[in-house]
CSV table of N, CA and C in Angstrom, one decimal:
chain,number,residue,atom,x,y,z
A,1,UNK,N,-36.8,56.1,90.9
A,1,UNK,CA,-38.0,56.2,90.1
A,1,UNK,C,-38.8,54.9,90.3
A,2,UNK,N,-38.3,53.7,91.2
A,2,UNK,CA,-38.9,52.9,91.4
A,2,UNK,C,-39.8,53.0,93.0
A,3,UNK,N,-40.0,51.6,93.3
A,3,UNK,CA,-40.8,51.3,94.4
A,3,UNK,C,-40.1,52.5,95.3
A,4,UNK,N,-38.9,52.4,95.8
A,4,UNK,CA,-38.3,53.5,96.7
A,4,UNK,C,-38.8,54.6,97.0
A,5,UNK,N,-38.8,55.3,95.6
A,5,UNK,CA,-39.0,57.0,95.2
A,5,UNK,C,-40.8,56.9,95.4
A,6,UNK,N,-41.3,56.1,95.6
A,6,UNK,CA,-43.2,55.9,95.4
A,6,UNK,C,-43.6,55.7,97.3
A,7,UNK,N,-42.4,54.9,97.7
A,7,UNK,CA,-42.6,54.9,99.2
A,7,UNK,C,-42.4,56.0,99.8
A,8,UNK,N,-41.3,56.3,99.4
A,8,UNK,CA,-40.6,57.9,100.1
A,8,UNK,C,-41.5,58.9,100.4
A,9,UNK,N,-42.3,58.9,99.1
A,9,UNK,CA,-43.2,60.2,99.1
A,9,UNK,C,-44.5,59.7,100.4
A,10,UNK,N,-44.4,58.5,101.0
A,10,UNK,CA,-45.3,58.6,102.3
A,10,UNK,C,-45.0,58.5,103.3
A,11,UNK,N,-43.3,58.8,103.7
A,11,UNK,CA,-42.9,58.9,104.6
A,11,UNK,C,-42.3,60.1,105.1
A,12,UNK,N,-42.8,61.0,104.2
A,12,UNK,CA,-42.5,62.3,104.5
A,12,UNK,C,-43.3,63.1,105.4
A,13,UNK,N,-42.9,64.4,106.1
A,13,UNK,CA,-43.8,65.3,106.6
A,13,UNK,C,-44.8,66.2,104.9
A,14,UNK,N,-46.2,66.0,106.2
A,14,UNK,CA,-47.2,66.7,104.5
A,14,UNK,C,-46.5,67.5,104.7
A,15,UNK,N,-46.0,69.0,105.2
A,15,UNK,CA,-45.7,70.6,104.5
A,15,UNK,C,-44.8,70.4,103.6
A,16,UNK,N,-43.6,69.1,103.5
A,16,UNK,CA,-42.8,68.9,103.1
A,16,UNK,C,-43.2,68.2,101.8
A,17,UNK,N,-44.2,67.4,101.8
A,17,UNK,CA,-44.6,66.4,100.5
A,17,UNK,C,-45.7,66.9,99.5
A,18,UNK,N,-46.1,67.9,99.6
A,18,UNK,CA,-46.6,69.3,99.2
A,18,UNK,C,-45.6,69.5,97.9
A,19,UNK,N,-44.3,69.7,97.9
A,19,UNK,CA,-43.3,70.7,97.2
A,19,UNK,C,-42.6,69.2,96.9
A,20,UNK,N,-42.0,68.1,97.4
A,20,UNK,CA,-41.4,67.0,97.0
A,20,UNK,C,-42.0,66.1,96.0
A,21,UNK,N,-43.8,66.3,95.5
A,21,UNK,CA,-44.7,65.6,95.1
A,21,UNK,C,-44.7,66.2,93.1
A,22,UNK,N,-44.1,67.5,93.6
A,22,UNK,CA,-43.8,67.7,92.0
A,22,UNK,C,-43.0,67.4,91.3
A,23,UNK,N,-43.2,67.3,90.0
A,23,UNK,CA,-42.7,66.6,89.0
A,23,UNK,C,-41.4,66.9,88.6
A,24,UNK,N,-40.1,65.6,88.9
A,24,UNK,CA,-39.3,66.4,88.5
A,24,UNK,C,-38.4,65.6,87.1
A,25,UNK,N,-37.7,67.0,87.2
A,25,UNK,CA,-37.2,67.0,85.6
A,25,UNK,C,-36.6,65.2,85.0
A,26,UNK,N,-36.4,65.0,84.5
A,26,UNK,CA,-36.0,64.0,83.5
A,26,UNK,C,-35.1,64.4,83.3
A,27,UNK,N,-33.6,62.8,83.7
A,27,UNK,CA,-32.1,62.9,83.0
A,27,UNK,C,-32.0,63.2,81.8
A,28,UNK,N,-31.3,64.0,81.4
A,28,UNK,CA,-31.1,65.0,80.1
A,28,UNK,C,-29.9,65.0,79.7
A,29,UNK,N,-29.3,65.1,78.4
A,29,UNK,CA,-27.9,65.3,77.9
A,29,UNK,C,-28.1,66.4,77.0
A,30,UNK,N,-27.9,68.0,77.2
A,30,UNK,CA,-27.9,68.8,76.0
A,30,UNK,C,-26.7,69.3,75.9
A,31,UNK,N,-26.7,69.4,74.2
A,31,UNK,CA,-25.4,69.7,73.8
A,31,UNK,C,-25.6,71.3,73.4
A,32,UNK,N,-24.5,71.8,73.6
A,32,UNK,CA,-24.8,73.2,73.3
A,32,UNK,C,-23.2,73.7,72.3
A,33,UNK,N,-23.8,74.8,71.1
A,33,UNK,CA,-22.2,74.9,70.8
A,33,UNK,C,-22.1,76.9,71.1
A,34,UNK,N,-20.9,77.1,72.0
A,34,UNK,CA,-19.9,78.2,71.9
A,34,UNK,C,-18.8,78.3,71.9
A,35,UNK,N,-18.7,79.4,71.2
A,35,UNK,CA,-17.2,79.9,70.8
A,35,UNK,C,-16.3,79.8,72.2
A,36,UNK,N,-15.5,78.9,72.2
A,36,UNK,CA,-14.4,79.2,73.3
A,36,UNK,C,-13.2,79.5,72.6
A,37,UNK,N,-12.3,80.6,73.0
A,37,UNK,CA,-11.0,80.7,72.0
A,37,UNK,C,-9.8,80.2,73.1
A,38,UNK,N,-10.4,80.4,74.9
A,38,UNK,CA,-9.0,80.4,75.4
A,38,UNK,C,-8.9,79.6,76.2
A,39,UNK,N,-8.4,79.2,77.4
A,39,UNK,CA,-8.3,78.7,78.7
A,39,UNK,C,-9.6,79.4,79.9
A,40,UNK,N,-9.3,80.7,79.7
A,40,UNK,CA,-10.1,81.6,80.5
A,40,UNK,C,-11.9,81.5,79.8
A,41,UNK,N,-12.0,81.2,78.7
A,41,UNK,CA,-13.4,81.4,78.3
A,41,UNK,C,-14.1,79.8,78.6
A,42,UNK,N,-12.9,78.9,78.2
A,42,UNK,CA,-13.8,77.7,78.8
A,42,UNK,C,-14.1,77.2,80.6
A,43,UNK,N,-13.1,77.9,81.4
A,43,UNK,CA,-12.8,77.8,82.4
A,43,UNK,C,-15.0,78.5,83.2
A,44,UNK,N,-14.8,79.6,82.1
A,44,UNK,CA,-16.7,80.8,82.5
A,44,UNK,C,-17.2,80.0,82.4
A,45,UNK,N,-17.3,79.8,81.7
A,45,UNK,CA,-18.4,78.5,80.4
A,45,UNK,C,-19.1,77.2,81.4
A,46,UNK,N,-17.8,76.7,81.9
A,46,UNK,CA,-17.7,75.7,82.4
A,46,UNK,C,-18.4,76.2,84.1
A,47,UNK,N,-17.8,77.1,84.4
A,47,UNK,CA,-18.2,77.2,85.9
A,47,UNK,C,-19.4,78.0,86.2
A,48,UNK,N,-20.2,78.6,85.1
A,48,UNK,CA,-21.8,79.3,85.0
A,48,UNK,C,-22.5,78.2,84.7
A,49,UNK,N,-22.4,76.9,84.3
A,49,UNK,CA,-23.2,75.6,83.9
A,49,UNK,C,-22.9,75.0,85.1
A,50,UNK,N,-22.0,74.6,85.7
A,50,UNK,CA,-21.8,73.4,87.0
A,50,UNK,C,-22.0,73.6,88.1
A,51,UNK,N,-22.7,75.3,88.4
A,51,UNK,CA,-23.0,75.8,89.6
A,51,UNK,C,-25.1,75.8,89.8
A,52,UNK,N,-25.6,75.2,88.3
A,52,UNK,CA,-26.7,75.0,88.1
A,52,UNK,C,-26.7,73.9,89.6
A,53,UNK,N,-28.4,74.1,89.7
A,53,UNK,CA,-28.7,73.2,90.4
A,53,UNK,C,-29.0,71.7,89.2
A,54,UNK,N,-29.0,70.3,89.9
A,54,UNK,CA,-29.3,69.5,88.5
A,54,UNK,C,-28.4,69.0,87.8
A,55,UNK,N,-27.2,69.9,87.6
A,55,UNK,CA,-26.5,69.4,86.9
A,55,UNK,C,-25.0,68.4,87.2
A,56,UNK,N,-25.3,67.2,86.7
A,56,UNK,CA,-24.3,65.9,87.4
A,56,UNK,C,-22.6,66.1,86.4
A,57,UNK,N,-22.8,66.6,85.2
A,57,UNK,CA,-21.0,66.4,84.4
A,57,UNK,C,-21.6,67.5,83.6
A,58,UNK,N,-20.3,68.3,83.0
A,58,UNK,CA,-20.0,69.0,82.4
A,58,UNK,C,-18.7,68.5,81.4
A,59,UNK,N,-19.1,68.2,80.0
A,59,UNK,CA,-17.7,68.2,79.4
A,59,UNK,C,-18.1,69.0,78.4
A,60,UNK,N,-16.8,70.0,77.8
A,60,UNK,CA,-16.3,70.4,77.2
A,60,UNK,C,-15.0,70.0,76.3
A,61,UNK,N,-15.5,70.3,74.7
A,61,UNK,CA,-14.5,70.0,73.6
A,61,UNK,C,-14.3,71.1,73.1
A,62,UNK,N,-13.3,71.8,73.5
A,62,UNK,CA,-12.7,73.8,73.0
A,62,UNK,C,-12.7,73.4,71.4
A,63,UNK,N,-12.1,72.4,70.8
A,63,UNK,CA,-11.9,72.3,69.3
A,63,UNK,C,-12.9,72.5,68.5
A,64,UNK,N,-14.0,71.9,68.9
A,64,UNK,CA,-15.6,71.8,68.3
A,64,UNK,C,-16.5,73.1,68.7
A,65,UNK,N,-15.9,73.4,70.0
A,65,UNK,CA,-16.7,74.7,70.1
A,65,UNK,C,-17.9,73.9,70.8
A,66,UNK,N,-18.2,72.8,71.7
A,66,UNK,CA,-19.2,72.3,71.7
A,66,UNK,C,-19.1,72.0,73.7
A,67,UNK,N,-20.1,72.0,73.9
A,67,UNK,CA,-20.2,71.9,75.8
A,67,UNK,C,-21.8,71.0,76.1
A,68,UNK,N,-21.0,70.0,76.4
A,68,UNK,CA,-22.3,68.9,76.7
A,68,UNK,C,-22.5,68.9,78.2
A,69,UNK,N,-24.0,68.8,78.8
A,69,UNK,CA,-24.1,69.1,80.3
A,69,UNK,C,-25.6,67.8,80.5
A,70,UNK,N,-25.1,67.3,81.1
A,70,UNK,CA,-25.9,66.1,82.0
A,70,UNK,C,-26.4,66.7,82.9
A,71,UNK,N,-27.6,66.2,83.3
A,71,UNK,CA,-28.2,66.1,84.6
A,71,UNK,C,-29.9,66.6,84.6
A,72,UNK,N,-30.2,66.7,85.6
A,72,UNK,CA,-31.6,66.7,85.6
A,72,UNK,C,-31.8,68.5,86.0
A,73,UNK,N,-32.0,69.1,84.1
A,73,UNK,CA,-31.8,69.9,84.1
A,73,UNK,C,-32.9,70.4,82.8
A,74,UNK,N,-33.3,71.8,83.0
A,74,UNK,CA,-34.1,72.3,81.5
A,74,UNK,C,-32.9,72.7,80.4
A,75,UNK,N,-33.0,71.9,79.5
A,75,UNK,CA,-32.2,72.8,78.3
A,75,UNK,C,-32.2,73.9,78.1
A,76,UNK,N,-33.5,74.8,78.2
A,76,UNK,CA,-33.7,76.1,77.3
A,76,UNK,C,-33.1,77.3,78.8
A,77,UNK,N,-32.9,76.8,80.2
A,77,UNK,CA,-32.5,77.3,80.9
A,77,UNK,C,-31.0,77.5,81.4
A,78,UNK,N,-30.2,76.0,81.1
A,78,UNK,CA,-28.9,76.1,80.7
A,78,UNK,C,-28.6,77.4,79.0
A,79,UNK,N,-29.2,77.2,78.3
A,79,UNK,CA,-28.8,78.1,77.3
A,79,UNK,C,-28.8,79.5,77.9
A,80,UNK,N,-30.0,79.8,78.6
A,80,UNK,CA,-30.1,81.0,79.0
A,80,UNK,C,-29.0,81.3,79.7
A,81,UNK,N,-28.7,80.5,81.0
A,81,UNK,CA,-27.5,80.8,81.8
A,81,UNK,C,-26.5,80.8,81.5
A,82,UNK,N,-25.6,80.3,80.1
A,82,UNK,CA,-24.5,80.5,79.7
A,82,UNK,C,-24.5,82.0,78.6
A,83,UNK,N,-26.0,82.2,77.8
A,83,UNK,CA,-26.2,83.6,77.1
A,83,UNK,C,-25.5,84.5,78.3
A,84,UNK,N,-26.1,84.6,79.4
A,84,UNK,CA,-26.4,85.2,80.5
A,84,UNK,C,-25.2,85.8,81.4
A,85,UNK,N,-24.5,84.4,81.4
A,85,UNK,CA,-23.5,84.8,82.5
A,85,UNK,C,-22.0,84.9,81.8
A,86,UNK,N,-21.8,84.0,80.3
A,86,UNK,CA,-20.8,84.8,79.4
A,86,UNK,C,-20.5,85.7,78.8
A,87,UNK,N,-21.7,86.2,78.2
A,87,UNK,CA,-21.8,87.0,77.2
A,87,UNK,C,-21.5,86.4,75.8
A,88,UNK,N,-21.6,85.1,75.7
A,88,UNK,CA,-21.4,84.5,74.5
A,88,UNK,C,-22.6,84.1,73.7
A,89,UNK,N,-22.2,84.2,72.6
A,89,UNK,CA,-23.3,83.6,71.5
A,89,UNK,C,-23.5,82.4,71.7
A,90,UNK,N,-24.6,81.4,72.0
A,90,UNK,CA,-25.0,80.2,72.5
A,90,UNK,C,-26.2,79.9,71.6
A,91,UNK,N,-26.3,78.5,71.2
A,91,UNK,CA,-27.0,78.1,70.4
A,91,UNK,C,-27.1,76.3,70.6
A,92,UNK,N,-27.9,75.9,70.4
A,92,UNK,CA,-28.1,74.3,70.9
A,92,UNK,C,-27.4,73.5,69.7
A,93,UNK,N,-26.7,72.6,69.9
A,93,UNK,CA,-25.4,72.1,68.9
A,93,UNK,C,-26.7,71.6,67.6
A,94,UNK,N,-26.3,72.2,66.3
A,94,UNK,CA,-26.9,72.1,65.4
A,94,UNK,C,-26.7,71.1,64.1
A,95,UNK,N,-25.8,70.3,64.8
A,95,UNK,CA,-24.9,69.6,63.4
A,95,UNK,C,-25.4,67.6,64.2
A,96,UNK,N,-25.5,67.2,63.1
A,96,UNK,CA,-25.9,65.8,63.2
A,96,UNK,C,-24.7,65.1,62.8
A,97,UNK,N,-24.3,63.3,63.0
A,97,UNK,CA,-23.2,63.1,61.7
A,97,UNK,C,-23.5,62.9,60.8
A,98,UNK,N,-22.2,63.1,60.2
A,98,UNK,CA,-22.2,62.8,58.5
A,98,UNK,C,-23.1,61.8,57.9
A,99,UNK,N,-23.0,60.3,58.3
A,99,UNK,CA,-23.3,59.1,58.0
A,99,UNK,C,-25.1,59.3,58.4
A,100,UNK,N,-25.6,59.9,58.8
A,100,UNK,CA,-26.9,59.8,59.0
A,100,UNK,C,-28.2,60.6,58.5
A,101,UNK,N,-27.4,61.4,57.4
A,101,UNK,CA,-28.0,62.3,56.5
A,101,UNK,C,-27.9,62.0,55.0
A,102,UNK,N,-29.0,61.8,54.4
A,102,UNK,CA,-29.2,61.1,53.3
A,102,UNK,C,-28.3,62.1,51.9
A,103,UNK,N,-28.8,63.3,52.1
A,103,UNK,CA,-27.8,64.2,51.2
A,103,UNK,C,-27.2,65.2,51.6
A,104,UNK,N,-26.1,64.7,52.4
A,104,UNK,CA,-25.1,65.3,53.7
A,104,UNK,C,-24.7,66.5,52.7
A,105,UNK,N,-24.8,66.8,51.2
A,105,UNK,CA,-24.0,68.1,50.5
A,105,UNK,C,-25.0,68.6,50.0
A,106,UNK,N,-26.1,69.2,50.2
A,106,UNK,CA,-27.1,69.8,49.7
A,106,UNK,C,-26.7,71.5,50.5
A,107,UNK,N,-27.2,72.1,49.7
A,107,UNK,CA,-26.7,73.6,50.6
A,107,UNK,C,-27.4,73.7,51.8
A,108,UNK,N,-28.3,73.5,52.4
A,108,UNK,CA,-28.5,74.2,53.6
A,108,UNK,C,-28.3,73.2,54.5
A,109,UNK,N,-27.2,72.2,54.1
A,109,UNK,CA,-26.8,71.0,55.3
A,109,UNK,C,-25.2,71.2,55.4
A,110,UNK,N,-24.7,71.2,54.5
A,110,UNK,CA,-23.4,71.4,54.3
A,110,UNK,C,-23.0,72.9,54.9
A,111,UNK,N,-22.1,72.5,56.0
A,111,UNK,CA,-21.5,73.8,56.1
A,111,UNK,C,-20.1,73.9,56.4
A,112,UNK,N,-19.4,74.7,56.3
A,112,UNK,CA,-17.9,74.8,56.4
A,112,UNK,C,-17.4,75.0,57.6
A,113,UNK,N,-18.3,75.6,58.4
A,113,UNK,CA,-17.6,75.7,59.6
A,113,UNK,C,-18.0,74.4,61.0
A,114,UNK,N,-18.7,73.4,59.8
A,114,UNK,CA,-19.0,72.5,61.4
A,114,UNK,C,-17.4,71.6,61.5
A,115,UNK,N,-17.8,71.0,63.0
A,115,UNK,CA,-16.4,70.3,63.0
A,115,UNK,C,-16.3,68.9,62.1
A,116,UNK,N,-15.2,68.2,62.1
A,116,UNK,CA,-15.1,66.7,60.9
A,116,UNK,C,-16.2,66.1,61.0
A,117,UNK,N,-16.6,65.7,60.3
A,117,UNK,CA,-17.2,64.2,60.5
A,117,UNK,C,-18.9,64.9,60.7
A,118,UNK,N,-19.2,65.8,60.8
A,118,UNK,CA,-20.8,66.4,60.9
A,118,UNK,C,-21.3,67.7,60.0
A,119,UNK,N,-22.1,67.6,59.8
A,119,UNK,CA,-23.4,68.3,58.6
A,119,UNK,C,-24.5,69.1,59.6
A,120,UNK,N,-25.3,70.1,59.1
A,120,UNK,CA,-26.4,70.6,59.5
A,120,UNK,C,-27.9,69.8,59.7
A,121,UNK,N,-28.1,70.2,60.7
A,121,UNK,CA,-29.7,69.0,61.1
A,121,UNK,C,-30.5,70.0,60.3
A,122,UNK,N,-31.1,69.4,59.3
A,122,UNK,CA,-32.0,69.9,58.5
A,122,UNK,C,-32.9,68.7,57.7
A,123,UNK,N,-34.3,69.3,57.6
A,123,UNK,CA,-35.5,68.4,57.0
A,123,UNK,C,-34.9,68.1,55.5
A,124,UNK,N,-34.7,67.1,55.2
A,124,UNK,CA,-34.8,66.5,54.0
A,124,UNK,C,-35.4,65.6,53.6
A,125,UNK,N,-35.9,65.7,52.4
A,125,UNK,CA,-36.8,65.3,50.9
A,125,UNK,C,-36.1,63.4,50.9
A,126,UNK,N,-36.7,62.5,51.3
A,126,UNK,CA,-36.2,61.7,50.8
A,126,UNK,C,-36.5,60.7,49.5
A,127,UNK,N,-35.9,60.2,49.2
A,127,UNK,CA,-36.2,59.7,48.0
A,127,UNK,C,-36.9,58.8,47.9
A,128,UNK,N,-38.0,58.5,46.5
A,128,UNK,CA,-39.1,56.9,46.5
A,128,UNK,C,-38.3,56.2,47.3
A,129,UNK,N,-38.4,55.2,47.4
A,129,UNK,CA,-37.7,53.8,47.2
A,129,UNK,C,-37.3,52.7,46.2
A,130,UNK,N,-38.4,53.1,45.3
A,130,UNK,CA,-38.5,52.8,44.0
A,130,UNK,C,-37.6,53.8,43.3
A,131,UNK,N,-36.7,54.5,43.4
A,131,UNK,CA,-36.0,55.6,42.7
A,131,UNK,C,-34.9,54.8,41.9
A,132,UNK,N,-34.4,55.2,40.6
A,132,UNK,CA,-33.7,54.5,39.8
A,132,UNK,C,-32.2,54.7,40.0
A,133,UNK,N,-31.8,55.8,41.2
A,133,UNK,CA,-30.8,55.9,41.4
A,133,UNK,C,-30.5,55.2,42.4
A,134,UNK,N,-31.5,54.4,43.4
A,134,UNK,CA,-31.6,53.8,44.8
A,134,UNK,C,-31.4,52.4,44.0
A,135,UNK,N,-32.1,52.2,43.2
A,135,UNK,CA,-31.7,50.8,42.7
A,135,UNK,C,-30.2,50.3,42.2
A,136,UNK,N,-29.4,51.5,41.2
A,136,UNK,CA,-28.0,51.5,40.9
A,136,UNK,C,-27.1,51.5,42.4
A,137,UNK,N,-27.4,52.2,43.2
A,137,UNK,CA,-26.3,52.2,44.5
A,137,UNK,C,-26.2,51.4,45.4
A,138,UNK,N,-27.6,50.4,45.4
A,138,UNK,CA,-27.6,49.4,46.3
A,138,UNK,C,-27.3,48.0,45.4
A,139,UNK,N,-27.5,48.4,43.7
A,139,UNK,CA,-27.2,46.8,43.5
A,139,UNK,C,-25.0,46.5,43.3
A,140,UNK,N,-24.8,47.9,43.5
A,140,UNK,CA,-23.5,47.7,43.8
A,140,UNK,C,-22.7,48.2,45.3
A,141,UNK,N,-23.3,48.1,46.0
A,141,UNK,CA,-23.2,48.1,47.3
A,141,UNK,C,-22.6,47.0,48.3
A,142,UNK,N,-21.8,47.1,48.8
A,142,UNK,CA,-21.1,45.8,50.0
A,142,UNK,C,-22.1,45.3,50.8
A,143,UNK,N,-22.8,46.1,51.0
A,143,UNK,CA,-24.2,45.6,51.9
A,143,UNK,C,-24.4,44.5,51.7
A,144,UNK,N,-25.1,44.8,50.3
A,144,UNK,CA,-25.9,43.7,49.5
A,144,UNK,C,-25.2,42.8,49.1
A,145,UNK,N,-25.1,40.8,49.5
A,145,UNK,CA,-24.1,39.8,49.5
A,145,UNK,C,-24.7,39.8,48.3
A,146,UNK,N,-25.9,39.6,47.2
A,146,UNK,CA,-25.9,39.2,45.8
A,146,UNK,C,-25.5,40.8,44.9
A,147,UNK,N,-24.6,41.4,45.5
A,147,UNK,CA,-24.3,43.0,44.7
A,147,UNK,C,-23.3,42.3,43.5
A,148,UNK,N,-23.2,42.5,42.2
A,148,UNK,CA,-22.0,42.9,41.5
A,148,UNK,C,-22.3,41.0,40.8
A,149,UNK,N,-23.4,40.5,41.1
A,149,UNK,CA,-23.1,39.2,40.9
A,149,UNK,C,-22.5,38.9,39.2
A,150,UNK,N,-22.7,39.7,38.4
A,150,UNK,CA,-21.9,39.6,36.7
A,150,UNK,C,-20.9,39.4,37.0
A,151,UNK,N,-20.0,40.1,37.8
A,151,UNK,CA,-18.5,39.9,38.4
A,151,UNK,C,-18.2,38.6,38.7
């Protein structure tokens, strides 16, 4: 992407720097979550994503149900090719962590079937700042070195 990749393109033949001159994709990390139950279904999974062109690692977590794919690749075309070539329900990993969601137990965040430690990516309402419950949590908070100072 530097000086190199800017020279290259004038030491090419033109028929060839015609088709080399367009824009290409941007390194990408998408996570995707499907159901894998066995040996055999992550084994599909795995070998309909790593036969893309673009794509540099494939890992796979069977526990989480989750398959992350690097490389210089379209997201919405990986989804398609694993809908496509498994027959599985595929969906772009939907869960954030825990620690980064202000009210991780609100119903349309909270779900039971995500794996430990993560919640549903969903818009949430945040609170003033000025809020009187924001003032109780933070003035007894570890954070805060003058917290609890009556103590």
């Amino acid at each position: 992407m530097g000086a190199l990749d800017y020279l290259s393109n004038f030491c090419t033949v033109t028929s060839i720097s015609i088709r080399s001159r367009s824009k290409r994709k941007p390194m990408q990390t998408v996570d995707i979550k499907v159901k894998m139950d066995c040996d055999g279904c992550e084994r599909r999974v795995k070998h309909a994503v790593s036969s893309m062109k673009g794509v540099k690692s494939v890992e796979i977590n069977r526990k989480q149900s989750r398959l992350k794919v690097s490389g210089y690749i379209d997201p919405n075309k990986v989804l398609k090719r694993i809908k496509r070539r498994t027959g599985k329900k595929a969906e772009f990993w939907p869960y954030v962590p825990y620690n980064l969601v202000y009210y991780p137990y609100v119903s349309q965040a909270y779900d039971k079937r995500a794996p430990a430690g993560f919640v549903r990516n969903v818009a949430q309402a945040l609170p003033t700042p000025n809020a009187i419950e924001e003032k109780f949590t933070s003035l007894f908070s570890d954070d805060n070195p003058n917290a609890c100072s009556i103590m």
